[in-house]
């Protein structure tokens, strides 16, 4: 049975994979942090902005809050889409090579 | 609006009936799961047979506690918009789990997050430290839930507090002892479906009265209670306290042991990824529901009535169910709330027992000399002991204001558990001393600062002025934990750990060698 050997790891491809994943993780995390803490900071320092009316009684805060929730789902979806395609393909190729040797 | 007399507070045949049906169904599942809960892999991780979707639902179930459902709906009903701020805080930790934690956790560990922290470091000190962080988080969360269960049952059915705590404790012990992770997973799934289904029906029935347009509901709320219900209010007045709370909620989610443990029930990292996606979606949906339920209760039940039953507003959702769907619906929602508590405490007890038997017993006391059989036996004994302890503590803390304990659990998770976990995954030079320091500093600061904060020093201990001004310590304790981790690693490096980092990376990113 072919064993997976770390000696036959294609280091260059692996480093590339690691780098790309790190970049994606960091960018998406930063976006989520920015959105969420941006929201918190507005609440803390300029909550009047969220009290602005956008309808007869509806305030800006409600759609903004909803947008924060949706952004969490969207960012998560973006990650999964990328990971399930580009990332997993790369992993399969690298591990496949490791098995052959 | 007419005088509204509610059935809340009297034994309700409908809710008891629904609840018994839930308990019966879940005990049957536990019986079947018992055949498949013999090995360590089965008891701790359901034999890794849970699918991404199932785990996603179970994760959401584990996370949506009665405190969220009743508490947040109640908060929204009394304070309006501010409730949404809490909800958002509870949600945003999940993307962080997805981007930074889920896959590395699954690939590098076996049953607990301590597996990952201790992956290339010295086992004993890390296991002990991580177990302490884990057990502290579980303990505080569990006490809060047990006290909540007693109060809830007393409030809803008029049954004695102690009896309620004992019933919850005994059933939860049965789930975990006989069915392990497999049973608790299915209990979570069933409860999540019931909770989301029930809440959806409440929302549907509320919106039906407003032409299915939520904006009409909000308008009615403003007409009844003024503009302030749609405006951010006093919840985030102090900016530093707000930041601190935000940090605790976001990163604490990624450090909750009973949540992290669920990642080991799926076969691989890809399934772990899927779980988080489903969980995030379901939890988002849930918090949108609770927002509407809160406003529905505000308008259709009225704040006076809600406060009349419970000052914290916890009866808002059940009252709304009764107003829109009568006593049958109230019974259903009440049973769901009770089931929710039961499911969450089962998950917490399993997490505690696993930490005890896998991290402490197998890896510290018996240093790898114990057999799998012994480990599982130990886990089962720990389950019973923990369950009895939980019942005892639930009764001991009767009447105490334990709401701060959930905040404390999150603060500890964010400060003691999360930094060490993240650094261990991502930083090559993270050393054993660094990890131990990080966990210790995080835990001590989180607990210490909360004790001298207004929530404990003033509200619980009765002093005049708090020594520490904010309600939440995470703004201090989390960065301090990261700093301690850095300092400890720089001062006392661990060459063996550095050398093992490359192997860890291969396993982390490629899943090669994952268990």
PDB file of N, CA, C and O in Angstrom, chain B residues 92-145:
ATOM      1  N   UNK B  92     -20.808  36.544  15.407  1.00  0.00           N
ATOM      2  CA  UNK B  92     -19.608  36.821  14.602  1.00  0.00           C
ATOM      3  C   UNK B  92     -18.387  35.988  14.969  1.00  0.00           C
ATOM      4  O   UNK B  92     -17.371  36.044  14.276  1.00  0.00           O
ATOM      5  N   UNK B  93     -18.476  35.217  16.051  1.00  0.00           N
ATOM      6  CA  UNK B  93     -17.354  34.341  16.367  1.00  0.00           C
ATOM      7  C   UNK B  93     -17.261  33.173  15.399  1.00  0.00           C
ATOM      8  O   UNK B  93     -16.189  32.579  15.220  1.00  0.00           O
ATOM      9  N   UNK B  94     -18.378  32.852  14.760  1.00  0.00           N
ATOM     10  CA  UNK B  94     -18.386  31.667  13.899  1.00  0.00           C
ATOM     11  C   UNK B  94     -17.553  31.819  12.632  1.00  0.00           C
ATOM     12  O   UNK B  94     -16.815  30.893  12.263  1.00  0.00           O
ATOM     13  N   UNK B  95     -17.627  32.940  11.943  1.00  0.00           N
ATOM     14  CA  UNK B  95     -16.689  33.105  10.822  1.00  0.00           C
ATOM     15  C   UNK B  95     -15.234  32.990  11.253  1.00  0.00           C
ATOM     16  O   UNK B  95     -14.422  32.423  10.538  1.00  0.00           O
ATOM     17  N   UNK B  96     -14.930  33.507  12.448  1.00  0.00           N
ATOM     18  CA  UNK B  96     -13.562  33.410  12.942  1.00  0.00           C
ATOM     19  C   UNK B  96     -13.167  31.951  13.119  1.00  0.00           C
ATOM     20  O   UNK B  96     -12.059  31.529  12.779  1.00  0.00           O
ATOM     21  N   UNK B  97     -14.094  31.160  13.668  1.00  0.00           N
ATOM     22  CA  UNK B  97     -13.836  29.726  13.792  1.00  0.00           C
ATOM     23  C   UNK B  97     -13.544  29.136  12.414  1.00  0.00           C
ATOM     24  O   UNK B  97     -12.609  28.354  12.227  1.00  0.00           O
ATOM     25  N   UNK B  98     -14.346  29.524  11.435  1.00  0.00           N
ATOM     26  CA  UNK B  98     -14.186  28.975  10.090  1.00  0.00           C
ATOM     27  C   UNK B  98     -12.820  29.308   9.517  1.00  0.00           C
ATOM     28  O   UNK B  98     -12.133  28.451   8.984  1.00  0.00           O
ATOM     29  N   UNK B  99     -12.416  30.584   9.632  1.00  0.00           N
ATOM     30  CA  UNK B  99     -11.190  31.009   8.943  1.00  0.00           C
ATOM     31  C   UNK B  99      -9.931  30.559   9.662  1.00  0.00           C
ATOM     32  O   UNK B  99      -8.897  30.352   9.033  1.00  0.00           O
ATOM     33  N   UNK B 100      -9.976  30.462  10.974  1.00  0.00           N
ATOM     34  CA  UNK B 100      -8.745  30.250  11.716  1.00  0.00           C
ATOM     35  C   UNK B 100      -8.655  28.936  12.482  1.00  0.00           C
ATOM     36  O   UNK B 100      -7.566  28.479  12.785  1.00  0.00           O
ATOM     37  N   UNK B 101      -9.774  28.344  12.824  1.00  0.00           N
ATOM     38  CA  UNK B 101      -9.744  27.266  13.815  1.00  0.00           C
ATOM     39  C   UNK B 101     -10.243  25.907  13.314  1.00  0.00           C
ATOM     40  O   UNK B 101      -9.628  24.875  13.602  1.00  0.00           O
ATOM     41  N   UNK B 102     -11.344  25.890  12.588  1.00  0.00           N
ATOM     42  CA  UNK B 102     -12.067  24.638  12.344  1.00  0.00           C
ATOM     43  C   UNK B 102     -11.203  23.538  11.724  1.00  0.00           C
ATOM     44  O   UNK B 102     -11.108  22.424  12.255  1.00  0.00           O
ATOM     45  N   UNK B 103     -10.559  23.853  10.593  1.00  0.00           N
ATOM     46  CA  UNK B 103      -9.793  22.795   9.925  1.00  0.00           C
ATOM     47  C   UNK B 103      -8.533  22.393  10.670  1.00  0.00           C
ATOM     48  O   UNK B 103      -8.269  21.185  10.837  1.00  0.00           O
ATOM     49  N   UNK B 104      -7.737  23.364  11.144  1.00  0.00           N
ATOM     50  CA  UNK B 104      -6.572  22.965  11.942  1.00  0.00           C
ATOM     51  C   UNK B 104      -6.968  22.130  13.160  1.00  0.00           C
ATOM     52  O   UNK B 104      -6.304  21.138  13.484  1.00  0.00           O
ATOM     53  N   UNK B 105      -8.061  22.533  13.803  1.00  0.00           N
ATOM     54  CA  UNK B 105      -8.499  21.802  14.988  1.00  0.00           C
ATOM     55  C   UNK B 105      -8.773  20.340  14.642  1.00  0.00           C
ATOM     56  O   UNK B 105      -8.280  19.417  15.303  1.00  0.00           O
ATOM     57  N   UNK B 106      -9.546  20.134  13.578  1.00  0.00           N
ATOM     58  CA  UNK B 106      -9.921  18.774  13.207  1.00  0.00           C
ATOM     59  C   UNK B 106      -8.719  17.950  12.793  1.00  0.00           C
ATOM     60  O   UNK B 106      -8.591  16.786  13.156  1.00  0.00           O
ATOM     61  N   UNK B 107      -7.801  18.578  12.036  1.00  0.00           N
ATOM     62  CA  UNK B 107      -6.657  17.824  11.538  1.00  0.00           C
ATOM     63  C   UNK B 107      -5.632  17.491  12.615  1.00  0.00           C
ATOM     64  O   UNK B 107      -5.011  16.439  12.578  1.00  0.00           O
ATOM     65  N   UNK B 108      -5.447  18.419  13.543  1.00  0.00           N
ATOM     66  CA  UNK B 108      -4.363  18.233  14.502  1.00  0.00           C
ATOM     67  C   UNK B 108      -4.774  17.502  15.766  1.00  0.00           C
ATOM     68  O   UNK B 108      -3.926  16.999  16.497  1.00  0.00           O
ATOM     69  N   UNK B 109      -6.063  17.474  16.058  1.00  0.00           N
ATOM     70  CA  UNK B 109      -6.478  16.916  17.336  1.00  0.00           C
ATOM     71  C   UNK B 109      -7.209  15.602  17.188  1.00  0.00           C
ATOM     72  O   UNK B 109      -7.480  15.124  16.089  1.00  0.00           O
ATOM     73  N   UNK B 110      -7.514  15.032  18.353  1.00  0.00           N
ATOM     74  CA  UNK B 110      -8.198  13.746  18.350  1.00  0.00           C
ATOM     75  C   UNK B 110      -9.603  13.871  18.951  1.00  0.00           C
ATOM     76  O   UNK B 110     -10.583  13.478  18.339  1.00  0.00           O
ATOM     77  N   UNK B 111      -9.671  14.423  20.170  1.00  0.00           N
ATOM     78  CA  UNK B 111     -10.968  14.555  20.831  1.00  0.00           C
ATOM     79  C   UNK B 111     -11.186  15.904  21.487  1.00  0.00           C
ATOM     80  O   UNK B 111     -12.324  16.301  21.691  1.00  0.00           O
ATOM     81  N   UNK B 112     -10.103  16.563  21.871  1.00  0.00           N
ATOM     82  CA  UNK B 112     -10.267  17.829  22.592  1.00  0.00           C
ATOM     83  C   UNK B 112      -9.367  18.900  22.003  1.00  0.00           C
ATOM     84  O   UNK B 112      -8.437  18.597  21.252  1.00  0.00           O
ATOM     85  N   UNK B 113      -9.612  20.165  22.363  1.00  0.00           N
ATOM     86  CA  UNK B 113      -8.754  21.212  21.821  1.00  0.00           C
ATOM     87  C   UNK B 113      -7.388  21.197  22.500  1.00  0.00           C
ATOM     88  O   UNK B 113      -6.407  21.684  21.921  1.00  0.00           O
ATOM     89  N   UNK B 114      -7.310  20.585  23.691  1.00  0.00           N
ATOM     90  CA  UNK B 114      -6.006  20.454  24.353  1.00  0.00           C
ATOM     91  C   UNK B 114      -5.072  19.576  23.516  1.00  0.00           C
ATOM     92  O   UNK B 114      -3.856  19.756  23.535  1.00  0.00           O
ATOM     93  N   UNK B 115      -5.663  18.632  22.764  1.00  0.00           N
ATOM     94  CA  UNK B 115      -4.858  17.825  21.842  1.00  0.00           C
ATOM     95  C   UNK B 115      -4.062  18.729  20.913  1.00  0.00           C
ATOM     96  O   UNK B 115      -2.902  18.473  20.609  1.00  0.00           O
ATOM     97  N   UNK B 116      -4.721  19.781  20.443  1.00  0.00           N
ATOM     98  CA  UNK B 116      -4.092  20.673  19.476  1.00  0.00           C
ATOM     99  C   UNK B 116      -3.057  21.569  20.153  1.00  0.00           C
ATOM    100  O   UNK B 116      -1.951  21.753  19.637  1.00  0.00           O
ATOM    101  N   UNK B 117      -3.413  22.111  21.309  1.00  0.00           N
ATOM    102  CA  UNK B 117      -2.477  23.005  22.002  1.00  0.00           C
ATOM    103  C   UNK B 117      -1.217  22.234  22.383  1.00  0.00           C
ATOM    104  O   UNK B 117      -0.097  22.723  22.280  1.00  0.00           O
ATOM    105  N   UNK B 118      -1.405  20.982  22.793  1.00  0.00           N
ATOM    106  CA  UNK B 118      -0.277  20.173  23.253  1.00  0.00           C
ATOM    107  C   UNK B 118       0.384  19.397  22.126  1.00  0.00           C
ATOM    108  O   UNK B 118       1.237  18.560  22.381  1.00  0.00           O
ATOM    109  N   UNK B 119       0.006  19.692  20.868  1.00  0.00           N
ATOM    110  CA  UNK B 119       0.440  18.841  19.754  1.00  0.00           C
ATOM    111  C   UNK B 119       1.949  18.662  19.716  1.00  0.00           C
ATOM    112  O   UNK B 119       2.455  17.562  19.580  1.00  0.00           O
ATOM    113  N   UNK B 120       2.692  19.790  19.748  1.00  0.00           N
ATOM    114  CA  UNK B 120       4.145  19.610  19.663  1.00  0.00           C
ATOM    115  C   UNK B 120       4.858  20.102  20.920  1.00  0.00           C
ATOM    116  O   UNK B 120       6.077  20.189  20.963  1.00  0.00           O
ATOM    117  N   UNK B 121       4.059  20.408  21.955  1.00  0.00           N
ATOM    118  CA  UNK B 121       4.648  20.906  23.195  1.00  0.00           C
ATOM    119  C   UNK B 121       4.700  19.785  24.220  1.00  0.00           C
ATOM    120  O   UNK B 121       4.216  18.683  23.981  1.00  0.00           O
ATOM    121  N   UNK B 122       5.243  20.110  25.386  1.00  0.00           N
ATOM    122  CA  UNK B 122       5.313  19.097  26.434  1.00  0.00           C
ATOM    123  C   UNK B 122       3.909  18.769  26.936  1.00  0.00           C
ATOM    124  O   UNK B 122       3.188  19.655  27.381  1.00  0.00           O
ATOM    125  N   UNK B 123       3.565  17.495  26.914  1.00  0.00           N
ATOM    126  CA  UNK B 123       2.193  17.091  27.202  1.00  0.00           C
ATOM    127  C   UNK B 123       1.672  17.515  28.565  1.00  0.00           C
ATOM    128  O   UNK B 123       0.656  18.174  28.678  1.00  0.00           O
ATOM    129  N   UNK B 124       2.366  17.098  29.627  1.00  0.00           N
ATOM    130  CA  UNK B 124       1.782  17.245  30.967  1.00  0.00           C
ATOM    131  C   UNK B 124       1.396  18.677  31.341  1.00  0.00           C
ATOM    132  O   UNK B 124       0.248  18.937  31.695  1.00  0.00           O
ATOM    133  N   UNK B 125       2.335  19.616  31.297  1.00  0.00           N
ATOM    134  CA  UNK B 125       1.940  20.958  31.734  1.00  0.00           C
ATOM    135  C   UNK B 125       0.839  21.561  30.872  1.00  0.00           C
ATOM    136  O   UNK B 125      -0.072  22.217  31.378  1.00  0.00           O
ATOM    137  N   UNK B 126       0.901  21.304  29.558  1.00  0.00           N
ATOM    138  CA  UNK B 126      -0.114  21.872  28.678  1.00  0.00           C
ATOM    139  C   UNK B 126      -1.474  21.243  28.931  1.00  0.00           C
ATOM    140  O   UNK B 126      -2.496  21.921  28.977  1.00  0.00           O
ATOM    141  N   UNK B 127      -1.477  19.920  29.094  1.00  0.00           N
ATOM    142  CA  UNK B 127      -2.744  19.237  29.346  1.00  0.00           C
ATOM    143  C   UNK B 127      -3.405  19.774  30.601  1.00  0.00           C
ATOM    144  O   UNK B 127      -4.602  20.004  30.655  1.00  0.00           O
ATOM    145  N   UNK B 128      -2.580  19.941  31.646  1.00  0.00           N
ATOM    146  CA  UNK B 128      -3.134  20.431  32.914  1.00  0.00           C
ATOM    147  C   UNK B 128      -3.682  21.841  32.725  1.00  0.00           C
ATOM    148  O   UNK B 128      -4.812  22.142  33.115  1.00  0.00           O
ATOM    149  N   UNK B 129      -2.876  22.705  32.117  1.00  0.00           N
ATOM    150  CA  UNK B 129      -3.310  24.092  31.935  1.00  0.00           C
ATOM    151  C   UNK B 129      -4.562  24.179  31.072  1.00  0.00           C
ATOM    152  O   UNK B 129      -5.542  24.836  31.441  1.00  0.00           O
ATOM    153  N   UNK B 130      -4.537  23.507  29.914  1.00  0.00           N
ATOM    154  CA  UNK B 130      -5.688  23.582  29.008  1.00  0.00           C
ATOM    155  C   UNK B 130      -6.928  22.984  29.659  1.00  0.00           C
ATOM    156  O   UNK B 130      -8.040  23.478  29.470  1.00  0.00           O
ATOM    157  N   UNK B 131      -6.747  21.910  30.417  1.00  0.00           N
ATOM    158  CA  UNK B 131      -7.888  21.315  31.113  1.00  0.00           C
ATOM    159  C   UNK B 131      -8.483  22.289  32.104  1.00  0.00           C
ATOM    160  O   UNK B 131      -9.705  22.370  32.240  1.00  0.00           O
ATOM    161  N   UNK B 132      -7.625  23.028  32.808  1.00  0.00           N
ATOM    162  CA  UNK B 132      -8.142  24.002  33.762  1.00  0.00           C
ATOM    163  C   UNK B 132      -8.984  25.051  33.045  1.00  0.00           C
ATOM    164  O   UNK B 132     -10.096  25.353  33.474  1.00  0.00           O
ATOM    165  N   UNK B 133      -8.446  25.580  31.952  1.00  0.00           N
ATOM    166  CA  UNK B 133      -9.203  26.570  31.190  1.00  0.00           C
ATOM    167  C   UNK B 133     -10.530  25.999  30.725  1.00  0.00           C
ATOM    168  O   UNK B 133     -11.582  26.627  30.824  1.00  0.00           O
ATOM    169  N   UNK B 134     -10.465  24.768  30.226  1.00  0.00           N
ATOM    170  CA  UNK B 134     -11.645  24.106  29.713  1.00  0.00           C
ATOM    171  C   UNK B 134     -12.667  23.850  30.814  1.00  0.00           C
ATOM    172  O   UNK B 134     -13.859  24.165  30.676  1.00  0.00           O
ATOM    173  N   UNK B 135     -12.208  23.296  31.928  1.00  0.00           N
ATOM    174  CA  UNK B 135     -13.128  22.956  33.015  1.00  0.00           C
ATOM    175  C   UNK B 135     -13.738  24.195  33.655  1.00  0.00           C
ATOM    176  O   UNK B 135     -14.909  24.196  34.042  1.00  0.00           O
ATOM    177  N   UNK B 136     -12.947  25.264  33.750  1.00  0.00           N
ATOM    178  CA  UNK B 136     -13.502  26.500  34.302  1.00  0.00           C
ATOM    179  C   UNK B 136     -14.626  27.029  33.431  1.00  0.00           C
ATOM    180  O   UNK B 136     -15.692  27.424  33.909  1.00  0.00           O
ATOM    181  N   UNK B 137     -14.376  27.039  32.120  1.00  0.00           N
ATOM    182  CA  UNK B 137     -15.396  27.518  31.188  1.00  0.00           C
ATOM    183  C   UNK B 137     -16.662  26.687  31.335  1.00  0.00           C
ATOM    184  O   UNK B 137     -17.772  27.213  31.479  1.00  0.00           O
ATOM    185  N   UNK B 138     -16.492  25.371  31.295  1.00  0.00           N
ATOM    186  CA  UNK B 138     -17.634  24.464  31.401  1.00  0.00           C
ATOM    187  C   UNK B 138     -18.362  24.660  32.723  1.00  0.00           C
ATOM    188  O   UNK B 138     -19.595  24.712  32.770  1.00  0.00           O
ATOM    189  N   UNK B 139     -17.597  24.769  33.815  1.00  0.00           N
ATOM    190  CA  UNK B 139     -18.211  24.868  35.145  1.00  0.00           C
ATOM    191  C   UNK B 139     -19.131  26.079  35.244  1.00  0.00           C
ATOM    192  O   UNK B 139     -20.288  25.967  35.653  1.00  0.00           O
ATOM    193  N   UNK B 140     -18.615  27.238  34.864  1.00  0.00           N
ATOM    194  CA  UNK B 140     -19.439  28.445  35.017  1.00  0.00           C
ATOM    195  C   UNK B 140     -20.658  28.402  34.118  1.00  0.00           C
ATOM    196  O   UNK B 140     -21.764  28.756  34.522  1.00  0.00           O
ATOM    197  N   UNK B 141     -20.445  27.960  32.889  1.00  0.00           N
ATOM    198  CA  UNK B 141     -21.548  27.857  31.944  1.00  0.00           C
ATOM    199  C   UNK B 141     -22.599  26.897  32.484  1.00  0.00           C
ATOM    200  O   UNK B 141     -23.804  27.156  32.445  1.00  0.00           O
ATOM    201  N   UNK B 142     -22.140  25.765  33.023  1.00  0.00           N
ATOM    202  CA  UNK B 142     -23.038  24.729  33.515  1.00  0.00           C
ATOM    203  C   UNK B 142     -23.859  25.221  34.710  1.00  0.00           C
ATOM    204  O   UNK B 142     -25.066  24.997  34.785  1.00  0.00           O
ATOM    205  N   UNK B 143     -23.204  25.902  35.649  1.00  0.00           N
ATOM    206  CA  UNK B 143     -23.941  26.410  36.814  1.00  0.00           C
ATOM    207  C   UNK B 143     -25.043  27.352  36.355  1.00  0.00           C
ATOM    208  O   UNK B 143     -26.191  27.263  36.792  1.00  0.00           O
ATOM    209  N   UNK B 144     -24.666  28.255  35.429  1.00  0.00           N
ATOM    210  CA  UNK B 144     -25.663  29.212  34.939  1.00  0.00           C
ATOM    211  C   UNK B 144     -26.846  28.483  34.297  1.00  0.00           C
ATOM    212  O   UNK B 144     -28.005  28.849  34.510  1.00  0.00           O
ATOM    213  N   UNK B 145     -26.557  27.449  33.523  1.00  0.00           N
ATOM    214  CA  UNK B 145     -27.630  26.713  32.858  1.00  0.00           C
ATOM    215  C   UNK B 145     -28.502  25.951  33.864  1.00  0.00           C
ATOM    216  O   UNK B 145     -29.725  25.921  33.743  1.00  0.00           O
TER     217      UNK B 145
END
